[in-house]
Amino acid sequence: MLQLPHQPLQVAAVPPQRSPTREDQAGPWHSEAVCRRDEAGLFFAPSKEPTAARLAREEAAKRVCARCPVMVECREHALLQPEPYGVWGGLTAAERRVVLARRRRRELELRKAAASAGGRVAAAG
């Protein structure tokens, strides 16, 4: 949903359903998601939501995620897309940004270590 620069955002819209990144024999992972039976407003913030209300809503959404059989698939979907809004797989958008930053740092460290080990092997050979 595009907003013109001069119009204030009224309500946060639920992002359109994206294609799942993985499917298993029984169908797409999201068909088993517990949140399909809950109100989408629990997982996506309204515009200008007060901090206390946001924290309470996010905790309630995370409780739903905690009992979901496809929480890991949902979380990976949100990290791979990456989903910019809402609670997915028990993580808020801010928490997903932290996870992604940690993954990038770890990948960089592993590449540096591999390059360093490769240099030592070449020098020894």
C-alpha positions as CSV (number, residue, x, y, z in Angstrom):
1,M,0.0,0.0,0.0
2,L,1.7,3.2,-1.1
3,Q,1.2,6.4,0.8
4,L,1.6,9.8,-0.7
5,P,4.2,11.9,1.1
6,H,1.6,14.4,2.3
7,Q,-0.8,11.8,3.8
8,P,-0.2,10.5,7.3
9,L,-0.2,6.7,7.6
10,Q,-3.5,5.8,9.3
11,V,-3.2,2.1,10.1
12,A,-0.4,-0.3,9.5
13,A,-1.5,-2.7,6.7
14,V,-0.9,-6.4,6.9
15,P,1.7,-7.1,4.3
16,P,0.5,-9.2,1.3
17,Q,1.0,-12.9,1.7
18,R,4.2,-13.8,0.1
19,S,5.1,-17.2,-1.3
20,P,6.6,-19.5,1.2
21,T,10.3,-20.3,0.8
22,R,9.8,-24.0,1.5
23,E,7.1,-26.5,1.0
24,D,6.9,-30.0,2.4
25,Q,4.8,-33.0,1.3
26,A,1.7,-31.8,3.2
27,G,1.7,-28.3,1.7
28,P,3.2,-24.9,2.6
29,W,4.4,-24.5,6.1
30,H,2.1,-21.5,6.8
31,S,-1.0,-23.7,6.4
32,E,-0.1,-25.2,9.8
33,A,0.6,-21.8,11.5
34,V,-1.3,-21.2,14.7
35,C,-1.6,-17.5,13.9
36,R,-3.9,-18.2,11.0
37,R,-6.6,-18.6,13.6
38,D,-5.8,-15.3,15.4
39,E,-6.4,-11.7,14.6
40,A,-3.7,-10.3,12.3
41,G,-3.7,-7.1,14.4
42,L,-2.0,-9.0,17.2
43,F,1.0,-9.5,14.9
44,F,1.2,-6.1,13.1
45,A,1.3,-2.7,14.8
46,P,-1.2,0.0,14.2
47,S,0.1,3.5,13.4
48,K,1.3,5.5,16.4
49,E,0.8,2.7,18.9
50,P,1.9,3.7,22.4
51,T,5.0,1.8,23.6
52,A,3.3,0.0,26.5
53,A,0.5,-1.2,24.2
54,R,3.1,-2.3,21.6
55,L,5.1,-4.3,24.1
56,A,1.9,-6.0,25.5
57,R,0.7,-6.8,21.9
58,E,4.1,-8.2,20.9
59,E,4.3,-10.4,24.0
60,A,0.8,-11.7,23.3
61,A,1.8,-12.5,19.7
62,K,5.0,-14.2,20.9
63,R,2.9,-16.4,23.2
64,V,0.9,-17.5,20.1
65,C,4.2,-18.2,18.3
66,A,5.6,-20.2,21.2
67,R,2.9,-22.8,20.8
68,C,3.1,-22.9,17.0
69,P,4.3,-26.1,15.3
70,V,5.9,-24.2,12.4
71,M,7.6,-21.4,14.4
72,V,11.1,-22.2,13.1
73,E,9.9,-22.2,9.4
74,C,8.0,-18.9,10.0
75,R,11.1,-17.3,11.6
76,E,13.4,-18.5,8.7
77,H,10.9,-17.2,6.2
78,A,10.9,-13.8,7.9
79,L,14.7,-13.7,8.0
80,L,15.2,-14.8,4.4
81,Q,12.6,-12.4,2.9
82,P,13.3,-10.3,5.0
83,E,10.0,-9.3,6.5
84,P,10.2,-5.6,7.6
85,Y,7.0,-5.6,9.8
86,G,5.3,-7.6,12.4
87,V,6.0,-10.5,14.7
88,W,7.1,-13.6,12.7
89,G,8.4,-16.8,14.3
90,G,8.4,-15.2,17.7
91,L,10.6,-12.3,16.8
92,T,9.8,-8.6,16.3
93,A,11.2,-6.7,13.3
94,A,13.9,-5.2,15.6
95,E,14.8,-8.6,16.9
96,R,15.0,-10.0,13.4
97,R,17.4,-7.2,12.5
98,V,19.7,-8.2,15.4
99,V,19.6,-11.8,14.3
100,L,20.5,-10.9,10.7
101,A,23.3,-8.6,11.8
102,R,24.7,-11.4,14.0
103,R,24.5,-13.9,11.1
104,R,26.3,-11.4,8.8
105,R,29.1,-10.9,11.4
106,R,29.4,-14.6,11.8
107,E,29.6,-15.2,8.1
108,L,32.3,-12.5,7.8
109,E,34.3,-14.0,10.6
110,L,34.1,-17.5,9.1
111,R,35.2,-16.2,5.7
112,K,38.1,-14.3,7.3
113,A,39.1,-17.5,9.2
114,A,38.9,-19.6,6.0
115,A,40.9,-17.1,4.1
116,S,43.5,-17.0,6.9
117,A,43.7,-20.8,7.0
118,G,44.0,-21.0,3.3
119,G,46.9,-18.6,3.3
120,R,48.7,-20.6,6.0
121,V,48.2,-23.8,4.0
122,A,49.5,-22.2,0.8
123,A,52.6,-20.9,2.6
124,A,53.3,-24.3,4.2
125,G,52.9,-26.1,0.9
